[in-house]
Amino acid sequence: AVVSTQSTGEELDAFVETLNADQKRIYHKVTQAVEHMFDHESGACTEEQCKKPLRLYISGFGGTGKSYLIKAIVGFLYVQRNVFKEKADLMLVAPTGLAASG
């Protein structure tokens, strides 16, 4: 399965199914936080205490699937922006140049 910046919802769903249990747990935590952010934007949720941004640090040895997970999250945000017309922006940062180029 491949997800790219041209993904549809169906392609994304198929890609997410290939994530391992830990990757899925983090993916769902991120996607739930983003969907909740959309609820705030639309006025569906007005609770102030849950308006805090989600900040995650994803770490692991080489080959543990960090980039694969990030690809799934980027695909989710692409679909939200381009299919559902949501304001879904993303900033990826890395502590080293080597990590940033991966």
XYZ file of N, CA, C and O in Angstrom:
408
model
N 0.850 -1.189 0.000
C 0.000 0.000 0.000
C 0.882 1.234 0.000
O 1.902 1.272 0.662
N 0.458 2.217 -0.734
C 1.206 3.459 -0.834
C 0.252 4.611 -0.585
O -0.874 4.612 -1.064
N 0.690 5.589 0.185
C -0.089 6.799 0.378
C 0.776 7.952 -0.090
O 1.977 7.974 0.120
N 0.182 8.877 -0.787
C 0.940 10.000 -1.314
C 0.121 11.262 -1.177
O -0.982 11.247 -0.637
N 0.636 12.341 -1.720
C -0.097 13.596 -1.668
C -1.251 13.605 -2.661
O -1.926 14.600 -2.784
N -1.490 12.497 -3.345
C -2.634 12.380 -4.248
C -3.637 11.356 -3.717
O -4.466 10.864 -4.456
N -3.572 11.036 -2.454
C -4.370 9.956 -1.890
C -5.845 10.310 -1.776
O -6.214 11.450 -1.566
N -6.653 9.262 -1.876
C -8.078 9.364 -1.597
C -8.322 8.773 -0.222
O -7.435 8.147 0.367
N -9.517 8.915 0.273
C -9.852 8.325 1.558
C -9.684 6.825 1.573
O -9.215 6.245 2.556
N -10.050 6.160 0.461
C -9.933 4.704 0.392
C -8.469 4.266 0.413
O -8.112 3.286 1.061
N -7.616 4.969 -0.313
C -6.186 4.634 -0.313
C -5.595 4.839 1.075
O -4.788 4.031 1.535
N -6.017 5.900 1.734
C -5.534 6.164 3.089
C -5.971 5.055 4.035
O -5.169 4.558 4.829
N -7.239 4.648 3.959
C -7.729 3.576 4.826
C -6.929 2.290 4.622
O -6.581 1.617 5.586
N -6.625 1.977 3.368
C -5.845 0.777 3.076
C -4.435 0.897 3.651
O -3.883 -0.072 4.186
N -3.845 2.086 3.566
C -2.507 2.313 4.102
C -2.513 2.175 5.624
O -1.637 1.535 6.207
N -3.507 2.760 6.264
C -3.590 2.706 7.731
C -3.701 1.262 8.206
O -3.157 0.904 9.251
N -4.363 0.417 7.437
C -4.484 -1.001 7.815
C -3.134 -1.702 7.858
O -2.996 -2.732 8.510
N -2.123 -1.156 7.186
C -0.801 -1.776 7.189
C 0.055 -1.344 8.376
O 1.145 -1.872 8.568
N -0.417 -0.381 9.163
C 0.329 0.068 10.344
C 0.292 -1.012 11.413
O -0.692 -1.745 11.540
N 1.364 -1.087 12.209
C 1.354 -2.037 13.321
C 0.550 -1.438 14.483
O 0.073 -0.299 14.406
N 0.371 -2.180 15.564
C -0.494 -1.761 16.670
C -0.039 -0.437 17.290
O -0.862 0.448 17.557
N 1.263 -0.270 17.528
C 1.757 0.979 18.116
C 1.561 2.147 17.167
O 1.174 3.241 17.583
N 1.832 1.934 15.887
C 1.635 2.993 14.900
C 0.168 3.396 14.829
O -0.150 4.586 14.773
N -0.726 2.418 14.841
C -2.164 2.717 14.793
C -2.599 3.508 16.020
O -3.411 4.417 15.919
N -2.068 3.142 17.177
C -2.438 3.850 18.412
C -2.072 5.324 18.301
O -2.873 6.201 18.612
N -0.868 5.612 17.832
C -0.427 7.000 17.685
C -1.202 7.683 16.570
O -1.639 8.838 16.712
N -1.405 6.988 15.453
C -2.167 7.551 14.332
C -3.557 7.974 14.802
O -4.009 9.081 14.514
N -4.236 7.107 15.547
C -5.585 7.434 16.007
C -5.581 8.560 17.034
O -6.495 9.387 17.045
N -4.553 8.629 17.863
C -4.451 9.739 18.814
C -4.339 11.062 18.060
O -5.007 12.043 18.393
N -3.516 11.084 17.022
C -3.336 12.305 16.228
C -4.612 12.649 15.470
O -5.074 13.792 15.486
N -5.201 11.667 14.791
C -6.386 11.962 13.980
C -7.565 12.392 14.845
O -8.321 13.280 14.452
N -7.710 11.803 16.030
C -8.777 12.233 16.936
C -8.554 13.663 17.399
O -9.501 14.449 17.489
N -7.307 14.026 17.684
C -7.002 15.399 18.104
C -7.289 16.384 16.978
O -7.838 17.462 17.211
N -6.951 16.013 15.747
C -7.208 16.893 14.600
C -8.711 17.041 14.380
O -9.212 18.158 14.175
N -9.443 15.939 14.433
C -10.893 16.011 14.258
C -11.538 16.845 15.351
O -12.479 17.593 15.099
N -11.018 16.753 16.571
C -11.532 17.581 17.663
C -11.221 19.058 17.409
O -12.032 19.929 17.704
N -10.048 19.331 16.826
C -9.697 20.700 16.465
C -10.716 21.251 15.460
O -11.139 22.403 15.558
N -11.131 20.414 14.507
C -12.149 20.838 13.544
C -13.460 21.151 14.251
O -14.174 22.085 13.874
N -13.789 20.368 15.301
C -14.998 20.649 16.088
C -14.927 22.035 16.725
O -15.922 22.745 16.793
N -13.747 22.414 17.192
C -13.582 23.760 17.762
C -13.749 24.822 16.692
O -14.382 25.851 16.926
N -13.172 24.580 15.530
C -13.278 25.548 14.432
C -14.726 25.760 14.013
O -15.130 26.870 13.695
N -15.507 24.693 14.003
C -16.901 24.784 13.550
C -17.856 25.209 14.657
O -19.019 25.469 14.399
N -17.359 25.243 15.898
C -18.210 25.611 17.020
C -18.933 24.429 17.643
O -19.727 24.603 18.559
N -18.682 23.209 17.157
C -19.328 22.015 17.707
C -18.836 21.717 19.124
O -19.532 21.087 19.900
N -17.626 22.171 19.463
C -17.088 22.024 20.818
C -16.611 23.393 21.280
O -15.870 24.065 20.558
N -17.032 23.788 22.456
C -16.642 25.101 22.986
C -15.896 25.007 24.300
O -15.646 26.016 24.940
N -15.529 23.797 24.714
C -14.795 23.609 25.964
C -13.387 24.184 25.840
O -12.645 23.807 24.941
N -13.020 25.077 26.717
C -11.702 25.714 26.658
C -10.572 24.775 27.080
O -9.485 24.844 26.543
N -10.836 23.875 28.056
C -9.760 23.033 28.565
C -9.280 22.007 27.547
O -8.186 21.480 27.667
N -10.053 21.710 26.532
C -9.608 20.719 25.546
C -9.080 21.367 24.277
O -8.882 20.700 23.276
N -8.815 22.657 24.322
C -8.353 23.381 23.147
C -6.830 23.393 23.018
O -6.286 23.984 22.102
N -6.151 22.716 23.917
C -4.690 22.707 23.905
C -4.167 21.926 22.698
O -4.741 20.914 22.318
N -3.060 22.387 22.100
C -2.512 21.658 20.948
C -1.899 20.322 21.364
O -1.450 20.155 22.496
N -1.917 19.392 20.446
C -1.279 18.098 20.670
C 0.164 18.203 20.227
O 0.455 18.606 19.099
N 1.074 17.860 21.108
C 2.495 17.837 20.774
C 3.016 16.441 21.057
O 2.880 15.939 22.174
N 3.590 15.830 20.054
C 4.124 14.478 20.198
C 5.575 14.437 19.771
O 5.972 15.144 18.842
N 6.310 13.592 20.408
C 7.678 13.308 20.005
C 7.704 11.837 19.648
O 7.444 10.974 20.492
N 7.962 11.539 18.404
C 7.994 10.155 17.937
C 9.459 9.746 17.796
O 10.189 10.353 17.024
N 9.858 8.751 18.564
C 11.253 8.328 18.514
C 11.331 6.815 18.342
O 10.343 6.106 18.493
N 12.504 6.354 18.024
C 12.740 4.919 17.876
C 13.989 4.695 17.050
O 14.459 5.597 16.360
N 14.493 3.500 17.117
C 15.668 3.141 16.332
C 15.299 3.098 14.858
O 14.124 3.028 14.496
N 16.318 3.120 14.007
C 16.094 3.010 12.571
C 15.313 1.749 12.239
O 15.558 0.690 12.815
N 14.352 1.878 11.339
C 13.574 0.730 10.912
C 12.368 0.403 11.765
O 11.719 -0.617 11.557
N 12.048 1.268 12.741
C 10.899 0.984 13.611
C 9.586 1.529 13.048
O 8.532 1.302 13.636
N 9.631 2.255 11.938
C 8.400 2.701 11.291
C 7.984 4.131 11.562
O 6.836 4.496 11.343
N 8.913 4.948 12.028
C 8.580 6.356 12.307
C 8.153 7.081 11.036
O 7.112 7.733 11.005
N 8.935 6.969 9.994
C 8.612 7.645 8.729
C 7.328 7.093 8.130
O 6.537 7.845 7.541
N 7.096 5.823 8.285
C 5.879 5.180 7.773
C 4.649 5.747 8.474
O 3.641 6.075 7.839
N 4.741 5.890 9.789
C 3.659 6.486 10.569
C 3.427 7.934 10.154
O 2.281 8.355 9.955
N 4.482 8.687 10.017
C 4.353 10.092 9.629
C 3.726 10.209 8.245
O 2.895 11.083 7.993
N 4.073 9.292 7.352
C 3.465 9.286 6.016
C 1.945 9.097 6.119
O 1.179 9.730 5.400
N 1.503 8.238 7.025
C 0.063 8.020 7.221
C -0.609 9.285 7.765
O -1.689 9.663 7.312
N 0.035 9.960 8.708
C -0.529 11.193 9.281
C -0.598 12.283 8.220
O -1.610 12.983 8.105
N 0.446 12.424 7.427
C 0.445 13.413 6.341
C -0.668 13.085 5.349
O -1.379 13.975 4.875
N -0.850 11.802 5.042
C -1.934 11.387 4.144
C -3.294 11.754 4.703
O -4.173 12.231 3.983
N -3.499 11.550 6.009
C -4.757 11.920 6.660
C -5.021 13.413 6.506
O -6.118 13.830 6.141
N -3.996 14.224 6.771
C -4.177 15.677 6.665
C -4.411 16.109 5.219
O -5.198 17.016 4.955
N -3.765 15.439 4.280
C -3.994 15.739 2.865
C -5.458 15.482 2.505
O -6.108 16.307 1.853
N -5.986 14.344 2.933
C -7.379 14.006 2.635
C -8.311 15.016 3.305
O -9.281 15.487 2.690
N -8.027 15.387 4.545
C -8.880 16.361 5.228
C -8.914 17.693 4.481
O -9.963 18.307 4.333
N -7.761 18.112 4.011
C -7.662 19.398 3.332
C -8.272 19.356 1.936
O -9.010 20.240 1.543
N -7.947 18.327 1.171
C -8.299 18.305 -0.251
C -9.604 17.594 -0.578
O -10.190 17.868 -1.606
N -10.041 16.700 0.281
C -11.308 16.015 0.045
C -12.421 16.682 0.854
O -13.488 16.965 0.333
N -12.143 16.969 2.130
C -13.169 17.515 3.003
C -13.063 19.027 3.194
O -13.844 19.621 3.918
N -12.067 19.650 2.567
C -11.881 21.112 2.590
C -11.734 21.665 4.003
O -12.168 22.754 4.315
N -11.089 20.903 4.868
C -10.800 21.362 6.229
C -9.488 22.140 6.232
O -8.639 21.956 5.367
N -9.341 23.004 7.228
C -8.079 23.717 7.415
C -7.140 22.777 8.166
O -7.167 22.706 9.378
N -6.347 22.019 7.437
C -5.483 21.002 8.038
C -4.047 21.270 7.630
O -3.592 20.814 6.599
N -3.346 22.024 8.460
C -1.944 22.317 8.196
C -1.074 21.466 9.111
O -1.495 21.036 10.172
N 0.146 21.263 8.697
C 1.063 20.399 9.430
C 2.455 20.988 9.402
O 2.880 21.516 8.368
N 3.135 20.892 10.522
C 4.543 21.292 10.582
C 5.316 20.094 11.108
O 5.068 19.622 12.207
N 6.223 19.587 10.291
C 7.096 18.502 10.723
C 8.451 19.102 11.060
O 8.985 19.891 10.297
N 8.987 18.717 12.213
C 10.308 19.182 12.605
C 11.136 17.973 12.994
O 10.612 16.910 13.341
N 12.448 18.124 12.902
C 13.360 17.030 13.248
C 14.573 17.616 13.957
O 14.989 18.735 13.652
N 15.143 16.866 14.902
C 16.264 17.403 15.681
C 17.589 17.445 14.922
O 18.494 18.141 15.333
N 17.694 16.730 13.819
C 18.956 16.734 13.061
C 18.652 16.821 11.567
O 17.558 16.517 11.122
N 19.655 17.243 10.799
C 19.502 17.308 9.354
C 19.265 15.943 8.755
O 18.513 15.791 7.798
N 19.881 14.908 9.316
C 19.705 13.558 8.801
C 18.261 13.110 8.993
O 17.655 12.557 8.080
N 17.703 13.385 10.163
C 16.317 13.017 10.423
C 15.373 13.804 9.520
O 14.380 13.285 9.037
N 15.684 15.056 9.275
C 14.817 15.890 8.457
C 14.804 15.451 7.004
O 13.807 15.643 6.308
N 15.876 14.841 6.541
C 15.923 14.432 5.136
C 15.247 13.092 4.893
O 15.057 12.714 3.747
N 14.890 12.375 5.938
C 14.291 11.040 5.806
C 12.914 11.089 5.447
O 12.007 11.049 4.970
